[in-house]
Amino acid sequence: MNKKNPKAGQEQKGELASLLLTFKTTFFSLGIFSFIINMLMIVPAVYMLQIYDRVLMSANQTTLLMLTLVVLLMYVILAALEGVRSRVMVRAGNKMDAQINHRTFDTAFEKALRGASGRAGQTFSDMTNVRQFLTGNGLFAFFDAPWAPIYLFIIYMLHPMLGVFSTVAALILIFLAFVTEWASRAPLGESNKAYNSANTFANMNFRNAEVIQAMGMLDNVRRHWKPKHDAHISWQAIASERAGTIQAFTKFIRLSAQSLILGLGAYYVIHHEITAGMMIAGSILMGRALAPVELLIGTWKHFVGARGAYQRLEEHFALFPEREKSMKLPPPKGHITCAGLVSVAPGTSTQILKGLSFEVHPGDTVGIVGPSASGKSTLARLLVGAWFPAHGAIRLDAGEIHAWDKEQLGPHIGYLPQDIELLEGSVAQNIARFGKIDSDAVVDAAQIAGVHEMILQFPDGYETYIGEGGTVLSGGQRQRIGLARAIYGHPVLLVLDEPNSNLDDAGEEALVQALARMKKEKRTIFVITHKTSVLTMVDKLMMLSAGQIQAFGPRDDVLRWIQEQRQKEIQAK
Ligand SMILES: Nc1ncnc2c1ncn2[C@@H]1O[C@H](COP(=O)(O)OP(=O)(O)OP(=O)(O)O)[C@@H](O)[C@H]1O
């Protein structure tokens, strides 16, 4: 198999097309296999011809035995070739998957990062769809169909009128396949759209099952789901009814053709134009000629599905090209500079942050405050490189944060988002960020976060499994383990988004201690909070409002400014 770089020539061709091109030798051998298999498919007709016209006429048993042995040998070869052909394609499919699965995973992740997590899963199903089509019967239909004219040609040789008859039957079947596709495409599309919409609606709402249950909202939610589901069912019914009618007609044509060719053959036998053997052989050969056409019709739906999946994948890969590995940079010191930073949410154009400029030195602890929706969490996401600036730049030391190689930079960043999501795995794996577990470092991070004792009380301590089928943690427990994960490895930049929103007094005290420790180590810390206990730990304070910096400077100066502003507002009232 050709092992050329799948990315070669990907500027002109899609990434997937380039990958498929590296399998051209496999496809070529598939063509050869199909040719031999299809030639061997003629054997039953030839056998029948010989039996009728030679053996029965001559009553020669030796000929019968020899013919039968030869035919059986041919069938063994045929079965072996079909088996090998399937294996070759399954292996090619696995190889293909091995070459592209990291891209599928990474690009699906990027899609999720840009706020389309629902549609990220589609990438995996598209990949499976394409692979299954390329390794299943669907593809074989395409390789077998071109040989149909050869069967027709042989039928013409038996008698031109039998050939014309078979050709017309094949053309009618192909025409009916087009009619099915044309009649069902639109309703099937609408049905799929409604199905996806109903499913997304249900999945989104079932995430809030407890709220729905508590406030008796189930009837109302179902009422909103039902029209979408009904639309799916009725479009599906329209498509199935149309396809069913055409299929019934197709079956009529198919059965009639199979019988009529015998009838037509018998007519020419009566007129001594062909032998009885030729009549039977013609009927068998027409069956062979129509088989790939029928298979093609049967797999057309899969082909259309796989073609759609293929196009979506090409667009998807083009949207998220493979990133060049960034240069290896020295470990960052934690110097943040931000110039004219504008941010929009992924997939939108509304500005959330409207031109922020500020500088934070290594070892500074910065508190970020501001009303709801002022852009605090958005700034946190940009500080850790989870979102990209729409304009302007945010730099860590000399390099733009989002341009750093994530694998290189990750260990230097600690991030505790507002919605703390732990990943499915053990507590230790979560704290160690799913890397190689350094037990000492895990315990150290847990101790700094003040969570070590709590973890020891879990059923399996640090090995306690979190996630599907595992232990369910409380909001406060998740937040504290999330803090340990952020602190793991003593990163140079720590960004904590409301780290105390779920904490009790003991948890808050542990957080303050952890901050004090990281501060002593001269880490650069950003902490979004409204609580005074945490604000006592910060050196500088940034006040955000409507996506802009209202005040930024030494903590006490900013607090005084905020106080003055409030008083002015009260007086103005
Ligand atoms: N993923 C997103 N997609 C679209 N808009 C978003 C997204 N995330 C945030 N926004 C919008 O950005 C604005 C700022 O949100 P952000 O979460 O940064 O505010 P915040 O100051 O952290 O608020 P809070 O204190 O309530 O957490 C809001 O208007 C919000 O609707």
XYZ file of C-alpha atoms and ligand atoms in Angstrom:
604
model
C 0.000 0.000 0.000
C 1.200 3.465 -0.807
C 2.223 5.274 2.354
C 2.511 8.824 1.093
C 1.788 11.671 3.455
C -1.997 12.018 3.497
C -1.653 15.790 3.760
C 0.302 16.118 0.517
C -1.538 18.251 -1.996
C -4.224 19.037 0.490
C -4.375 22.679 -0.625
C -5.992 21.647 -3.906
C -7.729 18.511 -2.660
C -9.600 18.054 0.562
C -7.779 16.362 3.407
C -9.973 13.285 3.111
C -9.583 13.155 -0.670
C -5.801 13.245 -0.243
C -6.014 10.452 2.284
C -8.185 8.342 -0.043
C -5.666 8.933 -2.801
C -3.010 7.175 -0.741
C -5.258 4.095 -0.922
C -5.411 4.077 -4.718
C -3.432 0.807 -4.914
C -6.043 -0.813 -2.641
C -8.875 0.501 -4.799
C -7.067 -0.699 -7.899
C -6.689 -4.205 -6.454
C -10.349 -4.054 -5.440
C -11.131 -3.376 -9.120
C -9.080 -6.428 -10.198
C -10.770 -8.620 -7.550
C -14.174 -7.407 -8.691
C -13.321 -8.141 -12.317
C -12.305 -11.759 -11.546
C -15.284 -12.272 -9.221
C -17.673 -10.990 -11.856
C -16.122 -13.162 -14.538
C -16.557 -16.180 -12.274
C -20.197 -15.207 -11.797
C -20.720 -16.292 -15.410
C -19.921 -19.885 -14.391
C -23.480 -20.876 -13.286
C -24.859 -19.829 -16.683
C -22.162 -21.702 -18.581
C -22.733 -24.797 -16.404
C -26.463 -24.664 -17.095
C -25.809 -24.280 -20.829
C -23.465 -27.274 -20.861
C -25.870 -29.436 -18.843
C -28.843 -28.740 -21.102
C -27.156 -28.651 -24.454
C -24.329 -31.131 -24.024
C -24.857 -33.523 -21.096
C -28.586 -34.093 -21.542
C -28.151 -34.484 -25.295
C -25.204 -36.883 -25.084
C -26.125 -38.529 -21.740
C -22.380 -38.548 -21.006
C -21.847 -39.013 -17.253
C -18.081 -38.425 -17.375
C -18.648 -34.986 -18.894
C -21.222 -34.297 -16.194
C -18.746 -35.290 -13.460
C -15.877 -33.257 -14.931
C -18.079 -30.210 -15.500
C -19.404 -30.413 -11.950
C -15.902 -30.694 -10.464
C -14.666 -27.706 -12.491
C -17.698 -25.665 -11.433
C -17.191 -26.528 -7.773
C -13.531 -25.494 -8.036
C -14.607 -22.184 -9.570
C -17.052 -21.611 -6.720
C -14.305 -22.266 -4.140
C -12.107 -19.689 -5.881
C -15.050 -17.265 -6.043
C -15.821 -17.630 -2.319
C -12.129 -17.241 -1.412
C -11.815 -14.103 -3.549
C -14.934 -12.551 -2.012
C -13.576 -13.311 1.464
C -10.196 -11.771 0.637
C -11.858 -8.729 -0.961
C -13.832 -8.073 2.239
C -10.775 -8.501 4.423
C -8.699 -6.166 2.268
C -11.349 -3.460 2.580
C -11.839 -3.910 6.329
C -8.085 -3.623 6.847
C -7.894 -0.607 4.553
C -10.737 0.941 6.598
C -8.830 0.369 9.822
C -5.662 1.850 8.330
C -7.635 4.826 7.095
C -9.119 5.291 10.547
C -5.684 5.056 12.193
C -4.428 7.834 9.903
C -7.316 10.198 10.467
C -8.726 9.492 13.935
C -6.486 11.996 15.741
C -7.632 14.697 13.316
C -11.259 13.691 13.819
C -10.867 13.866 17.589
C -8.880 17.133 17.611
C -11.129 18.953 15.164
C -14.284 17.758 16.976
C -12.696 19.201 20.117
C -11.988 22.507 18.364
C -15.599 22.639 17.243
C -16.702 22.098 20.852
C -14.252 24.802 21.989
C -15.924 27.216 19.600
C -19.237 26.586 21.262
C -20.706 23.916 18.983
C -20.346 20.976 21.354
C -23.686 19.483 20.222
C -22.518 19.268 16.646
C -19.030 18.051 17.612
C -20.349 14.479 17.972
C -21.495 14.643 14.344
C -17.844 14.557 13.243
C -17.423 11.099 14.777
C -20.613 9.727 13.246
C -19.650 11.216 9.854
C -16.271 9.500 10.041
C -17.908 6.174 10.947
C -20.426 6.633 8.136
C -17.705 7.186 5.510
C -15.574 4.310 6.804
C -18.489 1.884 6.920
C -19.514 2.785 3.406
C -15.998 2.365 2.076
C -15.591 -1.038 3.709
C -19.086 -2.453 3.188
C -21.305 -3.789 0.442
C -22.099 -0.274 -0.724
C -18.681 0.179 -2.282
C -18.707 -3.322 -3.799
C -21.911 -2.381 -5.607
C -19.996 0.430 -7.322
C -17.209 -1.932 -8.299
C -19.596 -4.629 -9.535
C -21.955 -2.374 -11.492
C -19.506 -1.601 -14.356
C -19.403 -5.321 -15.226
C -23.141 -5.479 -15.884
C -22.604 -4.526 -19.593
C -20.408 -7.615 -20.000
C -23.316 -9.862 -18.978
C -25.574 -7.940 -21.321
C -23.049 -8.376 -24.097
C -23.069 -12.174 -23.579
C -26.887 -12.160 -23.637
C -26.718 -10.271 -26.972
C -24.439 -13.036 -28.215
C -27.065 -15.634 -27.242
C -29.757 -13.723 -29.109
C -29.935 -9.986 -29.887
C -33.578 -9.754 -28.831
C -32.794 -11.263 -25.411
C -30.044 -8.630 -25.109
C -32.419 -5.793 -26.001
C -34.973 -7.118 -23.530
C -32.405 -7.302 -20.671
C -31.037 -3.837 -21.461
C -34.529 -2.316 -21.363
C -35.229 -4.068 -18.024
C -31.955 -2.699 -16.555
C -32.733 0.831 -17.841
C -36.249 0.759 -16.347
C -34.787 -0.292 -12.968
C -32.218 2.512 -13.092
C -34.932 5.009 -14.041
C -37.079 3.835 -11.103
C -34.111 4.267 -8.766
C -33.792 7.894 -9.893
C -37.517 8.424 -9.404
C -37.267 7.012 -5.840
C -34.353 9.311 -5.054
C -36.130 12.335 -6.566
C -39.437 11.629 -4.814
C -38.038 10.933 -1.377
C -35.103 13.337 -1.132
C -37.044 16.406 0.005
C -39.299 14.661 2.573
C -36.340 12.684 3.947
C -34.350 15.909 4.362
C -37.243 17.572 6.186
C -37.739 14.478 8.325
C -34.061 14.436 9.353
C -34.149 18.141 10.159
C -37.208 17.684 12.382
C -35.686 14.593 14.000
C -32.484 16.453 14.922
C -34.424 19.403 16.207
C -36.653 17.167 18.398
C -33.652 15.267 19.728
C -31.606 18.358 20.506
C -34.596 19.885 22.258
C -35.123 16.757 24.396
C -31.441 16.332 25.239
C -31.014 19.989 26.194
C -34.029 19.870 28.464
C -33.288 16.500 30.047
C -30.079 18.007 31.363
C -32.390 20.022 33.576
C -34.517 17.015 34.520
C -34.528 17.924 38.212
C -35.915 21.408 37.541
C -38.561 19.989 35.206
C -39.586 17.403 37.800
C -39.568 19.811 40.758
C -41.796 22.393 39.109
C -44.047 19.985 37.217
C -42.928 21.300 33.829
C -42.955 17.935 32.031
C -46.325 18.422 30.264
C -45.281 21.849 29.018
C -41.891 20.677 27.836
C -43.462 17.656 26.088
C -45.958 19.951 24.396
C -43.055 21.896 22.865
C -41.251 18.714 21.819
C -44.261 17.017 20.215
C -44.730 19.181 17.081
C -41.096 18.607 16.152
C -41.487 14.866 16.660
C -44.783 14.826 14.725
C -43.155 16.686 11.842
C -40.408 14.068 11.751
C -42.949 11.225 11.668
C -45.177 12.770 8.999
C -42.282 13.665 6.648
C -40.928 10.163 7.190
C -44.333 8.721 6.320
C -44.517 10.754 3.096
C -41.030 9.572 2.082
C -41.783 5.941 2.963
C -45.144 5.941 1.146
C -43.604 7.324 -2.028
C -40.632 4.941 -1.835
C -42.988 2.024 -1.029
C -45.150 2.663 -4.100
C -42.148 2.858 -6.410
C -40.602 -0.211 -4.762
C -43.752 -2.248 -5.393
C -43.641 -1.221 -9.055
C -39.918 -2.057 -9.180
C -40.644 -5.515 -7.823
C -43.321 -6.013 -10.474
C -40.845 -5.080 -13.218
C -38.147 -7.284 -11.712
C -40.363 -10.386 -11.401
C -41.974 -9.860 -14.799
C -38.606 -9.420 -16.485
C -37.261 -12.635 -14.962
C -40.270 -14.614 -16.243
C -40.663 -12.802 -19.553
C -37.088 -13.457 -20.610
C -37.812 -17.169 -20.200
C -40.988 -16.749 -22.227
C -39.102 -14.815 -24.919
C -36.345 -17.448 -24.861
C -38.939 -20.216 -25.241
C -40.359 -18.387 -28.278
C -36.950 -18.405 -29.962
C -36.391 -22.047 -28.935
C -39.701 -22.943 -30.621
C -38.463 -21.095 -33.707
C -35.156 -22.984 -33.453
C -33.173 -19.753 -33.136
C -31.571 -20.739 -29.813
C -31.257 -23.913 -27.725
C -33.062 -24.600 -24.415
C -29.708 -24.259 -22.628
C -29.242 -20.776 -24.118
C -32.732 -19.838 -22.942
C -31.921 -20.805 -19.334
C -28.429 -19.283 -19.507
C -29.938 -16.012 -20.785
C -32.312 -15.896 -17.848
C -29.488 -16.512 -15.347
C -27.248 -13.936 -17.014
C -29.969 -11.307 -16.908
C -30.319 -11.994 -13.169
C -26.569 -11.362 -12.851
C -26.733 -8.197 -14.952
C -29.565 -6.775 -12.848
C -28.045 -7.788 -9.484
C -25.415 -5.013 -9.248
C -27.983 -2.517 -10.546
C -30.343 -3.606 -7.776
C -27.547 -3.567 -5.209
C -26.668 -0.069 -6.341
C -30.295 0.990 -5.946
C -30.423 -0.681 -2.507
C -27.258 1.047 -1.314
C -28.011 4.399 -2.934
C -29.390 5.780 0.331
C -26.189 4.780 2.139
C -24.175 6.292 -0.673
C -26.032 9.608 -0.406
C -25.573 9.525 3.398
C -21.868 8.736 3.086
C -21.429 11.426 0.426
C -23.034 14.013 2.725
C -20.833 12.856 5.607
C -17.764 13.034 3.352
C -18.558 16.602 2.261
C -19.218 17.708 5.848
C -15.909 16.177 6.966
C -13.994 17.912 4.180
C -15.538 21.260 5.155
C -14.883 20.522 8.810
C -11.209 19.638 8.262
C -10.762 22.706 6.076
C -12.251 24.854 8.836
C -9.794 23.508 11.388
C -6.525 22.960 9.551
C -3.813 21.051 11.348
C -1.767 23.498 13.363
C 1.916 23.812 12.834
C 3.842 22.772 15.941
C 4.897 26.039 17.573
C 8.480 26.784 18.349
C 9.699 25.603 21.723
C 9.772 28.670 23.945
C 11.385 29.120 27.336
C 9.004 28.572 30.291
C 6.861 31.691 30.789
C 7.458 34.075 33.678
C 3.872 35.231 33.991
C 4.050 38.726 32.440
C 0.663 39.563 30.915
C 0.140 42.389 28.434
C -3.140 43.114 26.834
C -3.602 45.643 24.027
C -6.905 46.650 22.447
C -8.440 43.290 23.330
C -11.804 42.735 21.672
C -13.693 39.506 22.129
C -16.796 37.987 20.579
C -18.361 34.671 21.548
C -17.649 31.831 19.102
C -20.043 31.925 16.189
C -21.377 35.405 17.051
C -20.414 38.970 16.224
C -21.521 40.850 19.350
C -18.559 42.343 21.162
C -18.274 41.177 24.760
C -14.946 42.812 25.608
C -14.511 46.157 23.881
C -10.826 47.029 23.647
C -9.148 46.187 26.962
C -5.547 47.278 27.518
C -3.607 46.541 30.695
C -0.385 45.040 31.998
C 0.204 42.638 34.871
C 3.677 41.798 36.177
C 4.873 38.379 37.277
C 3.821 37.737 40.863
C 0.877 40.175 40.778
C -2.409 38.996 42.254
C -5.280 40.685 40.433
C -8.887 40.612 41.536
C -11.531 41.098 38.813
C -14.896 42.475 39.852
C -17.899 43.822 37.997
C -21.612 43.341 37.504
C -23.115 40.247 35.864
C -22.401 39.873 32.152
C -19.670 42.538 32.288
C -17.227 40.101 30.620
C -15.232 38.761 33.589
C -15.463 35.074 32.605
C -14.775 36.020 29.001
C -11.540 37.723 30.058
C -10.642 34.584 32.069
C -11.165 32.413 28.962
C -8.908 34.695 26.917
C -6.253 34.747 29.639
C -5.935 30.966 29.469
C -6.144 30.807 25.666
C -9.493 28.946 25.586
C -10.975 31.706 23.394
C -9.204 33.728 20.744
C -9.282 37.536 20.601
C -11.348 38.963 17.737
C -8.992 41.959 17.628
C -6.031 43.110 19.668
C -3.660 40.854 21.512
C -3.205 39.218 24.859
C 0.358 38.116 25.535
C 2.046 35.906 28.040
C 5.645 37.170 28.130
C 6.505 37.767 24.466
C 4.051 35.374 22.801
C 0.331 35.672 22.157
C -1.366 33.225 24.531
C -3.518 31.492 21.953
C -0.501 30.978 19.699
C 1.535 29.078 22.290
C 1.696 25.345 21.775
C -0.983 24.144 24.173
C 0.902 21.032 25.248
C 3.892 23.191 26.088
C 1.940 25.931 27.787
C -0.720 23.839 29.575
C 1.414 22.815 32.572
C 2.229 26.510 33.201
C -1.449 27.450 33.439
C -3.932 26.722 36.187
C -7.587 27.423 35.356
C -10.651 26.960 37.485
C -13.713 27.839 35.397
C -17.022 28.973 36.824
C -18.807 25.766 35.804
C -16.333 23.296 37.212
C -16.489 20.144 35.161
C -14.329 17.280 36.286
C -13.559 14.678 33.653
C -14.570 11.033 33.889
C -11.750 9.244 35.728
C -10.189 8.948 39.181
C -9.675 11.894 41.522
C -5.901 11.499 41.076
C -6.240 11.487 37.260
C -8.327 14.643 37.436
C -5.853 16.478 39.648
C -2.935 15.294 37.475
C -4.805 16.581 34.386
C -4.929 13.062 32.906
C -1.147 13.074 32.413
C 1.326 10.669 33.964
C 0.391 10.640 37.641
C 3.098 11.997 39.906
C 1.663 10.934 43.284
C 3.746 13.401 45.278
C 2.660 16.284 43.052
C -0.998 15.178 43.268
C -0.917 15.052 47.076
C 0.998 18.350 47.180
C -1.665 20.082 45.026
C -4.450 18.564 47.120
C -2.782 19.714 50.324
C -2.299 23.269 49.057
C -5.952 23.321 47.981
C -6.835 21.994 51.461
C -8.620 19.000 49.999
C -6.274 16.132 50.952
C -8.190 15.084 54.092
C -11.497 15.241 52.239
C -10.193 12.974 49.446
C -8.892 10.419 51.956
C -12.445 10.051 53.222
C -13.744 9.077 49.765
C -14.469 5.318 49.303
C -11.234 4.720 47.346
C -9.299 7.828 48.335
C -7.406 9.269 45.369
C -8.516 6.312 43.220
C -12.209 7.164 43.696
C -13.867 7.163 40.284
C -15.817 10.257 39.269
C -18.310 10.281 36.432
C -20.779 7.874 34.875
C -21.345 5.041 37.371
C -18.844 6.568 39.828
C -19.037 8.756 42.886
C -21.166 11.857 42.636
C -19.455 14.861 44.186
C -21.129 17.915 45.653
C -20.619 21.325 44.051
C -18.186 22.341 46.824
C -16.189 19.100 46.504
C -15.926 19.553 42.738
C -14.795 23.125 43.167
C -12.091 22.173 45.654
C -10.765 19.302 43.506
C -10.901 21.692 40.553
C -8.722 24.075 42.545
C -6.213 21.271 43.246
C -6.173 20.540 39.493
C -5.475 24.217 38.777
C -2.642 24.299 41.331
C -1.096 20.978 40.204
C 2.527 21.541 39.198
C 2.546 25.115 40.614
C 1.728 26.875 37.326
C 3.093 30.340 36.709
C -0.334 31.730 35.732
C -3.414 30.966 37.786
C -6.875 32.067 36.650
C -9.704 31.356 39.093
C -13.262 32.229 38.067
C -15.404 32.606 41.185
C -13.475 29.852 42.986
C -15.554 30.216 46.139
C -19.071 30.206 44.690
C -19.818 26.787 46.214
C -17.542 26.852 49.240
C -18.414 26.769 52.927
C -16.341 28.623 55.506
C -13.740 25.841 55.770
C -13.456 25.689 51.978
C -13.091 29.447 51.729
C -10.387 29.441 54.387
C -8.549 26.693 52.435
C -8.842 28.810 49.271
C -7.391 31.865 50.988
C -4.496 29.739 52.294
C -3.891 28.311 48.819
C -3.847 31.817 47.331
C -1.414 32.972 50.022
C 0.906 30.076 49.191
C 0.802 30.688 45.419
C 1.293 34.392 45.997
C 4.371 33.675 48.077
C 5.710 31.644 45.174
C 5.304 34.757 42.988
C 2.749 33.242 40.620
C 0.650 35.595 38.517
C -2.908 35.210 39.762
C -6.238 36.443 38.404
C -9.217 35.812 40.614
C -12.791 36.748 39.794
C -14.739 37.215 42.986
C -17.111 39.396 44.930
C -16.166 38.051 48.345
C -14.119 40.241 50.648
C -12.247 37.237 52.114
C -10.572 36.695 48.753
C -10.249 40.389 47.911
C -7.973 40.804 50.961
C -5.462 38.588 49.127
C -5.209 40.672 45.948
C -2.730 43.467 45.218
C -4.554 44.967 42.278
C -8.168 45.223 41.340
C -9.814 45.492 37.927
C -13.376 46.724 37.692
C -15.138 45.666 34.494
C -18.436 47.023 33.283
C -20.155 46.348 29.950
C -16.985 44.873 28.512
C -14.744 47.780 29.442
C -12.259 48.497 32.211
C -13.771 51.082 34.546
C -10.872 51.096 36.959
C -7.598 49.209 37.339
C -4.880 49.756 39.912
C -3.863 49.063 43.493
C -6.690 47.309 45.317
C -7.423 49.988 47.929
C -7.439 52.798 45.355
C -9.941 50.924 43.189
C -12.112 49.988 46.174
C -12.153 53.655 47.199
C -13.069 54.682 43.638
C -15.929 52.138 43.607
C -17.153 53.501 46.952
C -17.075 57.072 45.627
C -18.967 56.076 42.508
C -21.675 54.437 44.603
C -22.031 57.496 46.775
C -22.300 59.719 43.711
C -25.027 57.447 42.333
C -26.947 57.583 45.612
C -26.646 61.383 45.742
C -27.782 61.675 42.137
C -30.933 59.742 43.032
N -20.491 31.082 24.934
C -21.098 32.243 24.784
N -21.846 32.468 23.691
C -22.485 33.636 23.511
N -22.435 34.658 24.379
C -21.722 34.496 25.490
C -21.021 33.283 25.764
N -20.390 33.419 26.942
C -20.695 34.652 27.388
N -21.481 35.297 26.520
C -22.033 36.651 26.664
O -20.978 37.491 27.053
C -21.414 38.408 28.022
C -20.441 38.377 29.204
O -20.483 37.100 29.782
P -19.451 36.673 30.921
O -19.782 35.279 31.299
O -18.085 36.969 30.483
O -19.863 37.682 32.085
P -19.456 37.683 33.597
O -19.035 39.077 33.893
O -18.498 36.604 33.899
O -20.855 37.389 34.259
P -21.212 36.650 35.650
O -20.686 37.506 36.775
O -22.698 36.630 35.631
O -20.583 35.313 35.583
C -22.823 38.033 28.393
O -23.694 38.951 27.776
C -23.022 36.668 27.806
O -24.323 36.524 27.321
